[in-house]
Amino acid sequence: MVVQAFAFYLFAGILVTSALMVITARNPVHSVLFLILAFFNAAGLFVMLGAEFIAMILVIVYVGAVAVLFLFVVMMLDINFKDLRKGAMHYIPIGIIIGGILLFELSMIYSYWQFAPTISNIDLPTDQFADVSNAQALGLVLYTDYVFPFQVAGLILFVAMVGAIVLTLRVRPGVKKQNISEQQARKASDVLEIKKVTTGTGV
Amino acid sequence: MENLNIMTLLPEIFLAITAMGFLIAGVMQGNKSTDVLCWSSCLSFVIAAALLLRIDWDTQYLLNNMLVSDKFSMMLKLFIVVGLTATTALSVRYLYFERIARFEYPVLIIFSGIGMMFMVSANNLLSLYMALELQSLSLYVLAAFHRNSLRSGEAAAKYFILGALASGMLLFGISLIYGFTGSLDYQIIASSLKNAELIAPGFTIGMVFVIAALVFKVSAAPFHMWTPDVYQGAPTSVTAFFAIVPKVAALGVLIRLLFEPFAMAESQWTQILYFVSIFSLLFGSFAAIAQSNIKRLIAYSSIGNMGYALIGIIAATPQGIGAVLLFLFIYMVMTAGTFSILLYMRRDGISLERISDLSGLSKTHPVLAYSMAALMFSMSGIPPFAGFLSKLFIFNAAVASGHFVLAVIGVLASVVAAYYYIRIIKVMFFDEPEDEFDGNMSLEKRLVLLFSIIFVVGFIFKPNALLDSAMSSAKVLFM
């Protein structure tokens, strides 16, 4: 238990600190690197919960793809973050006022907050799938109980793809493209012409 | 899987397959096939409507209770399909005039239509979220469809960012509800609320977030900020689409949520909707007065109209919900008619969107002027037009369940709103005429306008046919 508690506080502590660093770091590249650190620690927490599939997905998708993409975008776009911050200073008073009101309201709610009473009306999915791995459990429900959201998710991704093409694809006329079959079909006789040039006359 | 009633979802499946087929055809044929694809998608909407009428309208739960198919959802699906047909037909020529005719346009419209049809029959918060995203994502792309126009891009960016925020609120609310009731299924949420002695504050907060997100989608004040800018910036054909169809779906979702899973929390959500309704009524009528752009004016008018629809929901009786259904359909028809005129308005190849561009329409195009006048009178709720009856039923329901204050505010707001509707009529009939519009009105616009005028004028002679079916579909929610 001590080891578990130690691991939890270690992951959670680093997660919160690195999340703070994401928004406070002056250099945006550092922010993204801290974000990656935060993802890794969150994955650690998921492993501790027994959700190893989500942990792996988090590392592969978020660290492997999204964060690296962020890094590229941040490095390629020349955004002057100092100028962005200048405008933000202007709004700090109103931000503090709104934040204060929210904090007040949240504390009001918290003063008579009840945590959910024991919920009786669900059969926890973990009971059904106690002895199978995460990925297997997901596979068992994804194509049966949740086939509708799964299919609609497919449609959403399809629309996203169509949308990206609609908004960015531009057909530019007159662009020279490589046509390999044409290149291969060229014969020397089509393009080369050998002329006899007599000395001193030119072509 | 014995209750795999795939036949009940046939209209949606049919539309999904046609959309994919159209996309393939479009890729093969290029953008020159846009008009063919638009007309074919109109045809496929008509086929979908025919399928909807053929299938069983009795209540049944589908696909592991993810969806429900009952009279209420079928009625709304029918409204959605009718609206989609009208907007697709209206937009074909506009796309060519604005040089934005690309074959993805009808495909995106169909996909958003599928999303809306799934939305109104969602029976689980997860399927609700997925359907909502399918619909919104297509709408974001459509708003940006005029790629070379700065305004269109701005409209789409605003819509996307605020829409993403609303989705975030929806998800946050759903997660709270899940935590406090233990399920995403509408029936289980309802029963767990029934069993609890008192509703936990955490659940109420979640419900407030969900309602706020949906109110954003129906663009009622105070979540209306995006509406005028998006309506103005988006291509007019897309504005017509935005004004006509998605509201039906979003209100349908809201009604089902309020009366099925959240039915026990009625005293809580009534307070919220009370405020939202009054705010939309007042904001929609007062802010529209200063507008000179017709698209912005319609945006504010739609905000106000959503206020009326919410009055019917607050009444919380089958009568009130039936009145809302009828109101939505009449609003849809009137808006379609108005846009058929708006989309025709262009001089020297430039589309017109200022109110002053209508001046003297009675001299140059008398038929159009009289049609527009009928539509505007109907919008402002002057008898004997359909708009009057639709408001009357709503106020009736509100008074019947004792919401006198709301009814009085609604009537006062419609008096204020009458000012800007009738100002359009004044501009058309009493101002100096300007040049004629380009060309003749195309056949499909004439048809839409004709249908809408016949409906608006003739509704008073036979209101019962539609009213009865609206009432009987509303009753399903209260069983």
XYZ file of C-alpha atoms in Angstrom:
682
model
C 0.000 0.000 0.000
C 2.798 2.403 0.878
C 4.384 1.863 -2.495
C 1.071 2.489 -4.198
C 0.407 5.668 -2.264
C 3.942 6.834 -2.963
C 3.524 6.151 -6.686
C 0.172 7.931 -6.736
C 1.477 11.064 -5.055
C 4.549 11.038 -7.247
C 2.542 10.829 -10.484
C -0.121 13.255 -9.290
C 2.421 15.750 -7.986
C 4.453 15.781 -11.181
C 1.232 15.935 -13.232
C -0.066 19.015 -11.446
C 3.312 20.775 -11.433
C 3.928 20.125 -15.099
C 0.377 21.233 -15.942
C 1.096 24.476 -14.109
C 4.349 24.838 -16.016
C 2.477 24.399 -19.312
C 0.608 27.616 -18.759
C 3.347 29.572 -17.034
C 6.420 28.709 -19.101
C 7.632 31.666 -21.133
C 8.907 29.596 -24.008
C 6.082 27.827 -25.880
C 8.373 24.920 -26.788
C 8.944 24.335 -23.076
C 5.165 24.427 -22.598
C 4.686 21.613 -25.077
C 7.464 19.574 -23.493
C 5.810 19.983 -20.089
C 2.526 18.933 -21.674
C 4.174 15.697 -22.798
C 5.452 15.153 -19.263
C 1.927 15.711 -17.958
C 0.545 13.127 -20.391
C 3.105 10.558 -19.269
C 2.174 11.047 -15.630
C -1.533 10.853 -16.394
C -0.826 7.573 -18.191
C 0.901 6.391 -15.018
C -2.217 7.198 -13.011
C -4.359 5.263 -15.478
C -2.100 2.219 -15.136
C -2.538 2.421 -11.366
C -6.329 2.413 -11.872
C -6.055 -0.766 -13.907
C -6.961 0.992 -17.132
C -3.873 -0.012 -19.041
C -5.527 0.314 -22.448
C -6.373 3.991 -21.918
C -2.856 4.561 -20.590
C -1.298 3.133 -23.726
C -3.689 5.060 -25.966
C -2.827 8.241 -24.090
C 0.866 7.716 -24.658
C 0.565 6.625 -28.273
C -2.044 9.121 -29.452
C -1.382 12.169 -27.307
C 2.363 11.952 -26.814
C 3.162 10.220 -30.061
C 0.968 12.213 -32.381
C -0.799 15.209 -30.924
C 1.986 16.628 -28.787
C 4.576 16.164 -31.518
C 2.222 17.920 -33.904
C 1.878 20.748 -31.382
C 5.625 20.982 -31.151
C 5.988 21.279 -34.908
C 3.245 23.908 -35.116
C 4.709 25.924 -32.265
C 8.166 25.835 -33.801
C 6.990 26.637 -37.310
C 4.565 29.448 -36.495
C 6.399 32.566 -35.553
C 4.016 33.830 -32.884
C 5.259 36.516 -30.596
C 3.862 35.411 -27.267
C 5.069 38.581 -25.540
C 2.628 40.646 -27.613
C -0.200 38.260 -26.804
C 0.503 38.657 -23.108
C 0.352 42.455 -23.341
C -3.355 42.291 -24.264
C -4.013 39.802 -21.505
C -2.786 42.219 -18.820
C -5.511 44.586 -19.916
C -8.250 42.104 -19.006
C -6.862 41.006 -15.653
C -9.161 43.185 -13.469
C -12.356 41.900 -15.102
C -10.944 38.378 -15.056
C -10.343 38.645 -11.328
C -13.889 39.902 -10.772
C -15.465 37.052 -12.755
C -13.143 34.520 -11.145
C -14.078 35.842 -7.712
C -17.785 35.511 -8.439
C -17.258 31.950 -9.687
C -15.215 31.056 -6.626
C -17.937 32.459 -4.373
C -20.612 30.482 -6.205
C -18.581 27.283 -6.117
C -18.045 27.625 -2.377
C -21.790 28.178 -1.939
C -22.498 24.963 -3.807
C -19.812 23.098 -1.919
C -21.285 24.095 1.404
C -24.266 21.821 0.834
C -22.829 19.387 -1.665
C -23.738 15.770 -1.186
C -21.732 13.106 -2.819
C -23.799 10.658 -4.805
C -25.509 8.108 -2.611
C -24.748 4.514 -3.468
C -26.049 3.938 -6.901
C -28.065 0.779 -7.214
C -29.446 0.929 -10.705
C -26.383 -0.037 -12.687
C -24.552 -3.250 -13.082
C -20.981 -2.127 -13.044
C -19.273 -3.264 -16.215
C -16.245 -4.345 -14.219
C -18.295 -7.193 -12.717
C -19.046 -8.658 -16.111
C -15.520 -8.307 -17.359
C -13.593 -9.030 -14.194
C -11.353 -11.649 -15.735
C -10.656 -10.214 -19.176
C -8.124 -7.590 -20.200
C -9.099 -3.993 -20.940
C -8.788 -4.275 -24.680
C -10.863 -7.452 -24.750
C -13.567 -5.910 -22.560
C -13.746 -2.882 -24.837
C -13.931 -5.098 -27.881
C -16.785 -7.095 -26.376
C -19.034 -4.046 -25.984
C -17.787 -1.737 -28.710
C -19.337 -3.662 -31.596
C -22.410 -4.894 -29.744
C -23.865 -2.617 -27.074
C -22.209 0.505 -28.403
C -22.422 -0.185 -32.106
C -24.526 2.906 -32.714
C -22.126 5.477 -31.206
C -19.292 3.603 -32.879
C -20.886 3.929 -36.308
C -21.788 7.576 -35.747
C -18.191 8.229 -34.691
C -17.190 6.796 -38.054
C -19.548 9.217 -39.806
C -18.144 12.115 -37.763
C -14.598 11.286 -38.790
C -15.777 10.979 -42.379
C -17.376 14.435 -42.227
C -14.200 15.793 -40.647
C -12.172 14.438 -43.542
C -14.562 15.822 -46.154
C -14.577 19.144 -44.322
C -10.805 19.394 -44.236
C -10.660 18.729 -47.961
C -13.452 21.206 -48.712
C -11.758 23.975 -46.778
C -8.173 23.486 -47.898
C -7.932 21.707 -51.237
C -7.299 24.154 -54.036
C -6.947 22.992 -57.598
C -4.254 25.134 -59.161
C -4.142 25.044 -62.929
C -0.780 25.063 -64.651
C 1.134 23.244 -61.969
C 3.672 20.889 -63.501
C 3.349 17.382 -62.151
C 5.492 14.329 -62.585
C 3.810 11.685 -64.714
C 5.844 8.557 -64.337
C 4.192 6.476 -67.048
C 4.721 9.297 -69.508
C 8.340 9.578 -68.452
C 8.835 5.867 -68.874
C 7.184 5.846 -72.271
C 9.481 8.498 -73.669
C 11.877 7.250 -76.247
C 15.119 8.834 -77.233
C 13.798 9.195 -80.766
C 10.902 11.419 -79.553
C 13.032 13.998 -77.868
C 16.511 13.782 -79.331
C 17.315 15.027 -82.733
C 20.744 14.642 -84.169
C 21.746 17.273 -86.632
C 24.727 17.379 -88.763
C 26.459 20.678 -88.240
C 29.036 21.654 -90.728
C 32.021 23.429 -89.357
C 31.826 27.192 -89.237
C 28.091 27.620 -90.111
C 26.214 27.163 -86.804
C 22.846 25.477 -86.341
C -29.843 -9.159 -30.673
C -33.513 -9.919 -31.259
C -34.609 -6.285 -31.173
C -32.384 -5.149 -33.992
C -35.138 -3.181 -35.680
C -32.972 -1.874 -38.436
C -36.034 -1.173 -40.585
C -37.007 1.676 -38.293
C -33.731 3.394 -39.068
C -34.108 2.850 -42.781
C -34.479 6.570 -43.657
C -31.194 7.458 -41.920
C -29.351 4.472 -43.343
C -30.669 5.279 -46.796
C -29.497 8.898 -46.492
C -26.068 7.852 -45.227
C -25.548 5.499 -48.130
C -26.740 8.058 -50.684
C -24.435 10.687 -49.189
C -21.445 8.406 -49.584
C -22.551 7.489 -53.090
C -22.888 11.170 -53.976
C -19.412 11.804 -52.665
C -17.995 9.102 -54.925
C -19.967 10.454 -57.871
C -18.742 13.951 -57.077
C -15.121 12.876 -56.933
C -15.506 11.152 -60.309
C -17.395 13.941 -62.038
C -15.883 16.997 -60.378
C -17.632 20.198 -59.430
C -19.689 20.357 -62.593
C -21.953 17.706 -61.101
C -22.981 19.940 -58.179
C -26.423 20.789 -59.538
C -27.197 17.163 -60.423
C -26.127 16.086 -56.936
C -28.168 18.841 -55.275
C -31.302 17.803 -57.158
C -30.628 14.142 -56.441
C -30.234 14.914 -52.761
C -33.615 16.704 -52.870
C -35.005 13.541 -54.390
C -33.372 11.385 -51.725
C -34.898 13.597 -49.014
C -38.287 13.028 -50.593
C -37.626 9.274 -50.628
C -36.538 9.456 -46.985
C -39.785 11.264 -46.158
C -41.731 8.548 -47.949
C -39.838 5.898 -45.965
C -40.570 7.781 -42.752
C -44.272 7.740 -43.544
C -44.185 4.042 -44.375
C -42.532 2.757 -41.203
C -44.167 2.013 -37.915
C -44.681 5.102 -35.714
C -45.235 3.150 -32.506
C -42.750 3.583 -29.700
C -39.797 1.235 -29.920
C -36.302 1.240 -28.509
C -33.465 0.430 -30.846
C -29.827 -0.646 -30.696
C -29.426 -1.293 -26.987
C -31.760 1.600 -26.067
C -29.456 4.079 -27.765
C -32.312 5.370 -29.873
C -36.034 5.629 -29.476
C -38.459 5.843 -32.301
C -41.858 7.220 -31.427
C -44.440 9.595 -32.836
C -42.593 12.606 -31.462
C -39.270 11.764 -33.100
C -40.942 10.688 -36.345
C -42.840 13.960 -36.556
C -39.669 15.968 -36.009
C -37.770 13.829 -38.524
C -40.464 14.596 -41.048
C -40.106 18.330 -40.331
C -36.331 18.046 -40.698
C -36.566 16.249 -44.026
C -39.042 18.807 -45.369
C -36.746 21.634 -44.273
C -33.726 19.963 -45.853
C -35.547 19.526 -49.149
C -36.549 23.183 -49.241
C -33.113 24.539 -48.331
C -31.252 22.303 -50.755
C -33.592 23.303 -53.571
C -33.206 26.992 -52.722
C -29.426 26.909 -52.652
C -28.555 25.373 -56.043
C -28.535 28.573 -58.090
C -27.042 30.650 -55.334
C -24.017 28.346 -55.247
C -23.431 28.921 -58.950
C -23.904 32.691 -58.699
C -21.421 32.962 -55.860
C -18.996 30.552 -57.601
C -18.944 28.228 -54.627
C -20.626 25.312 -56.353
C -18.705 22.346 -55.045
C -20.110 18.852 -54.892
C -19.469 18.472 -51.160
C -22.265 20.940 -50.390
C -25.205 18.513 -50.753
C -23.143 15.747 -49.119
C -22.511 17.877 -46.033
C -26.179 18.874 -45.903
C -27.208 15.221 -45.953
C -24.739 14.331 -43.208
C -25.929 17.148 -40.989
C -29.475 15.965 -41.701
C -28.595 12.454 -40.536
C -27.090 13.955 -37.394
C -30.282 15.902 -36.723
C -32.501 12.881 -37.294
C -30.416 10.870 -34.837
C -30.516 13.775 -32.380
C -34.283 13.855 -32.145
C -34.478 10.113 -31.554
C -31.560 9.894 -29.105
C -32.431 7.974 -25.968
C -29.021 8.012 -24.352
C -26.755 10.931 -23.533
C -23.910 9.269 -25.440
C -25.891 8.902 -28.652
C -27.185 12.441 -28.149
C -23.625 13.769 -27.996
C -22.460 11.809 -31.036
C -25.448 12.876 -33.132
C -25.034 16.487 -32.045
C -21.382 16.467 -33.086
C -22.187 14.916 -36.454
C -24.673 17.693 -37.072
C -22.501 20.547 -35.783
C -19.337 19.485 -37.554
C -21.145 19.545 -40.892
C -22.612 22.938 -40.035
C -19.190 24.414 -39.196
C -17.868 23.372 -42.586
C -20.953 24.719 -44.351
C -20.555 28.090 -42.605
C -17.038 28.335 -44.038
C -18.124 27.149 -47.455
C -17.319 30.475 -49.104
C -13.593 29.986 -48.710
C -12.524 33.221 -50.350
C -14.808 35.410 -48.294
C -13.310 36.832 -45.143
C -16.742 37.143 -43.529
C -17.587 33.522 -44.144
C -14.321 32.448 -42.560
C -14.918 34.720 -39.593
C -18.444 33.376 -39.172
C -17.216 29.802 -39.282
C -14.392 30.472 -36.810
C -16.788 32.102 -34.342
C -19.327 29.353 -34.765
C -16.707 26.650 -34.375
C -15.070 28.088 -31.263
C -18.341 28.839 -29.498
C -19.814 25.537 -30.642
C -16.819 23.667 -29.268
C -17.290 25.514 -25.983
C -20.934 24.470 -25.933
C -19.942 20.855 -26.626
C -17.523 21.077 -23.727
C -20.295 22.314 -21.448
C -22.547 19.526 -22.662
C -19.920 16.884 -21.906
C -19.204 18.362 -18.491
C -22.888 18.328 -17.674
C -23.270 14.776 -18.954
C -20.357 13.625 -16.796
C -21.981 15.143 -13.694
C -25.308 13.539 -14.514
C -23.578 10.212 -15.067
C -21.851 10.532 -11.731
C -25.032 11.276 -9.826
C -27.466 8.922 -11.512
C -25.165 6.149 -12.613
C -26.326 5.945 -16.186
C -26.517 7.705 -19.516
C -29.775 6.023 -20.450
C -32.791 8.362 -20.322
C -35.121 5.868 -18.634
C -32.596 4.875 -15.978
C -31.801 8.529 -15.229
C -35.524 9.209 -14.833
C -36.074 6.230 -12.541
C -33.045 6.982 -10.386
C -34.338 10.530 -9.915
C -37.711 9.115 -8.986
C -36.157 6.854 -6.353
C -33.991 9.537 -4.776
C -35.537 11.457 -1.872
C -34.200 14.750 -3.132
C -32.340 15.742 -6.248
C -28.640 16.145 -5.539
C -27.191 19.600 -6.265
C -24.519 17.948 -8.387
C -27.185 16.593 -10.698
C -28.816 20.008 -10.948
C -25.506 21.576 -11.940
C -25.026 18.930 -14.596
C -28.517 19.530 -15.886
C -27.892 23.276 -16.040
C -24.784 22.677 -18.149
C -26.634 20.356 -20.529
C -29.514 22.801 -20.897
C -27.108 25.702 -21.458
C -25.354 23.793 -24.235
C -28.611 22.946 -25.968
C -29.931 26.478 -25.549
C -26.733 27.571 -27.291
C -27.625 25.296 -30.199
C -31.131 26.744 -30.487
C -29.563 30.230 -30.160
C -31.787 31.567 -27.410
C -30.492 34.492 -25.366
C -28.193 34.706 -23.362
C -26.378 32.130 -25.519
C -27.179 33.867 -28.783
C -23.965 35.868 -29.347
C -22.874 33.836 -32.339
C -26.169 33.997 -34.207
C -26.146 37.436 -35.886
C -22.510 37.201 -36.978
C -22.808 33.658 -38.272
C -26.058 34.361 -40.100
C -24.575 37.446 -41.704
C -21.211 35.955 -42.595
C -22.258 32.555 -43.903
C -23.352 32.261 -47.546
C -27.067 33.153 -47.731
C -28.091 29.634 -48.756
C -26.323 28.286 -45.678
C -27.982 30.964 -43.543
C -31.324 29.747 -44.836
C -30.355 26.244 -43.802
C -29.200 27.395 -40.336
C -32.382 29.362 -39.757
C -34.722 26.603 -40.868
C -33.561 23.145 -39.877
C -31.083 22.769 -36.955
C -33.379 24.599 -34.542
C -36.058 21.958 -35.004
C -33.582 19.248 -34.073
C -32.085 21.089 -31.113
C -35.493 21.964 -29.678
C -36.621 18.369 -30.184
C -33.626 17.131 -28.197
C -34.256 19.690 -25.476
C -37.931 18.753 -25.177
C -37.212 15.043 -24.944
C -34.505 15.613 -22.320
C -36.726 17.834 -20.217
C -39.734 15.557 -20.232
C -38.088 12.146 -20.081
C -34.907 12.010 -17.967
C -35.268 15.416 -16.287
C -39.019 15.179 -15.731
C -38.607 14.925 -11.960
C -36.476 18.076 -11.868
C -39.150 20.173 -13.497
C -39.206 22.842 -10.812
C -35.468 23.346 -11.350
C -35.413 23.602 -15.111
C -38.542 25.725 -15.286
C -36.663 28.542 -13.526
C -33.826 28.426 -16.039
C -36.052 28.280 -19.079
C -38.268 31.029 -17.676
C -35.304 33.384 -17.631
C -33.992 32.218 -21.007
C -37.400 32.617 -22.589
C -38.017 36.142 -21.283
C -34.497 37.221 -22.175
C -34.782 35.866 -25.725
C -38.172 37.457 -26.250
C -36.989 40.883 -25.143
C -33.565 40.685 -26.742
C -34.880 39.306 -30.019
C -37.425 42.068 -30.377
C -35.451 45.077 -29.154
C -32.063 44.339 -30.733
C -33.614 43.724 -34.144
C -34.991 47.258 -34.359
C -31.644 48.834 -35.222
C -30.658 46.302 -37.900
C -30.310 47.255 -41.537
C -29.113 43.890 -42.841
C -31.888 41.406 -43.513
C -29.800 38.384 -42.567
C -28.992 39.933 -39.189
C -32.635 40.847 -38.793
C -33.657 37.233 -39.386
C -31.037 36.150 -36.858
C -32.552 38.375 -34.165
C -36.042 37.343 -35.197
C -35.050 33.701 -34.785
C -33.737 34.454 -31.291
C -37.102 35.994 -30.439
C -38.995 33.076 -31.973
C -37.070 30.603 -29.851
C -38.319 32.591 -26.860
C -41.898 31.820 -27.916
C -41.094 28.146 -28.398
C -39.638 28.005 -24.890
C -42.900 29.422 -23.482
C -44.652 26.349 -24.835
C -42.066 24.094 -23.199
C -42.435 25.847 -19.851
C -46.173 25.216 -19.970
C -45.156 21.537 -19.623
C -48.393 20.084 -20.930
C -49.027 17.966 -24.031
C -50.914 20.971 -25.309
C -47.845 23.188 -24.892
C -45.496 20.753 -26.607
C -47.975 20.247 -29.437
C -48.107 24.028 -29.824
C -44.290 24.131 -29.953
C -44.228 21.491 -32.705
C -46.775 23.423 -34.706
C -44.920 26.678 -34.043
C -41.663 25.154 -35.295
C -43.257 23.920 -38.495
C -44.952 27.238 -39.223
C -41.742 29.126 -38.434
C -39.877 26.814 -40.787
C -42.323 27.405 -43.626
C -42.315 31.183 -43.162
C -38.533 31.346 -43.025
C -38.220 29.187 -46.142
C -40.556 31.552 -47.987
C -38.608 34.612 -46.839
C -35.315 33.104 -47.944
C -36.705 32.162 -51.348
C -37.157 35.915 -51.909
C -33.853 36.846 -50.263
C -31.874 34.409 -52.363
C -33.407 35.829 -55.527
C -32.421 39.411 -54.681
C -29.382 40.368 -56.719
C -28.541 43.362 -58.853
C -25.662 43.410 -61.349
C -24.645 39.973 -60.167
C -24.199 41.027 -56.546
C -26.507 39.552 -53.959
C -28.380 42.098 -51.882
C -28.927 41.841 -48.182
C -29.892 45.308 -46.979
C -33.454 46.185 -46.063
C -33.194 49.340 -48.172
C -32.554 47.153 -51.221
C -36.191 46.105 -50.995
C -37.447 49.668 -51.404
C -40.250 50.103 -53.894
C -40.558 46.380 -54.492
C -44.304 46.836 -54.929
C -43.661 48.805 -58.155
C -40.950 46.606 -59.618
C -42.109 43.142 -58.513
C -45.658 43.442 -57.133
C -46.180 39.695 -56.676
C -42.996 39.377 -54.638
C -43.908 42.413 -52.575
C -47.333 41.048 -51.687
C -45.874 37.619 -50.857
C -43.223 39.176 -48.660
C -45.889 41.313 -46.994
C -47.969 38.214 -46.216
C -44.907 36.476 -44.769
C -43.961 39.487 -42.647
C -47.513 39.922 -41.347
C -47.520 36.246 -40.489
C -44.118 36.484 -38.751
C -45.321 39.374 -36.636
C -48.400 37.354 -35.696
C -51.186 39.321 -37.321
C -54.412 37.419 -38.008
C -55.512 35.646 -40.181
C -52.062 34.340 -41.101
C -50.516 31.111 -39.803
C -48.017 32.940 -37.586
C -50.881 34.357 -35.553
C -52.364 30.947 -34.856
C -49.026 29.419 -33.937
C -48.443 32.121 -31.320
C -52.035 31.870 -30.159
C -51.706 28.155 -29.400
C -48.519 28.787 -27.443
C -50.038 31.570 -25.343
C -53.133 29.441 -24.854
C -51.052 26.612 -23.430
C -49.103 29.027 -21.217
C -52.291 30.555 -19.814
C -53.862 27.128 -19.324
C -51.001 26.121 -17.039
C -51.014 29.430 -15.237
C -48.009 31.236 -16.712
C -49.743 34.570 -17.205
C -46.605 36.693 -16.856
C -44.868 34.809 -19.657
C -47.888 35.109 -21.925
C -48.126 38.858 -21.321
C -44.395 39.375 -21.957
C -44.734 37.275 -25.108
C -47.565 39.416 -26.429
C -45.699 42.633 -25.613
C -42.547 41.340 -27.304
C -44.517 40.468 -30.403
C -45.861 44.027 -30.471
C -42.292 45.354 -30.453
C -41.283 42.791 -33.076
C -44.177 43.863 -35.271
C -42.371 47.194 -35.699
C -39.460 45.766 -37.636
C -41.483 43.285 -39.626
C -43.884 45.987 -40.698
C -41.008 48.363 -41.429
C -39.991 45.955 -44.204
C -43.512 46.229 -45.626
C -43.318 50.017 -45.396
C -40.001 50.025 -47.254
C -41.451 47.828 -49.987
C -44.650 49.774 -50.511
C -43.909 53.408 -49.706
C -40.251 54.027 -50.553
C -38.898 55.157 -53.899
C -38.392 52.161 -56.204
C -34.909 51.024 -57.106
C -33.860 49.063 -60.205
C -35.283 45.644 -60.891
C -33.540 42.517 -59.736
C -31.506 40.414 -62.140
C -33.297 37.813 -64.226
C -36.425 35.882 -63.394
C -37.138 33.989 -60.240
C -36.199 30.372 -60.805
C -38.774 27.601 -60.695
C -37.696 26.030 -57.405
C -37.811 29.377 -55.604
C -41.266 30.028 -57.029
C -42.429 26.636 -55.839
C -41.080 27.105 -52.313
C -42.569 30.593 -52.136
C -45.904 29.399 -53.505
C -46.096 26.547 -51.024
C -45.168 28.790 -48.147
C -47.721 31.474 -49.122
C -50.488 28.910 -49.593
C -49.635 27.463 -46.199
C -49.414 30.811 -44.428
C -52.676 32.098 -45.875
C -54.613 28.839 -45.971
C -53.641 27.421 -42.600
C -56.527 29.154 -40.861
C -59.059 27.244 -42.950
C -57.843 23.832 -41.895
C -55.647 24.125 -38.800
C -56.890 20.909 -37.224
C -55.158 18.426 -39.508
C -51.678 19.530 -38.487
C -52.664 20.511 -34.962
C -54.104 17.093 -34.179
C -51.034 15.214 -35.372
C -48.775 17.634 -33.451
C -50.813 17.087 -30.290
C -50.853 13.318 -30.648
C -47.064 13.246 -31.138
C -46.612 15.473 -28.103
C -48.738 13.158 -25.969
C -46.191 10.352 -26.385
C -43.786 12.197 -24.118
C -46.260 12.315 -21.256
C -47.156 8.640 -21.105
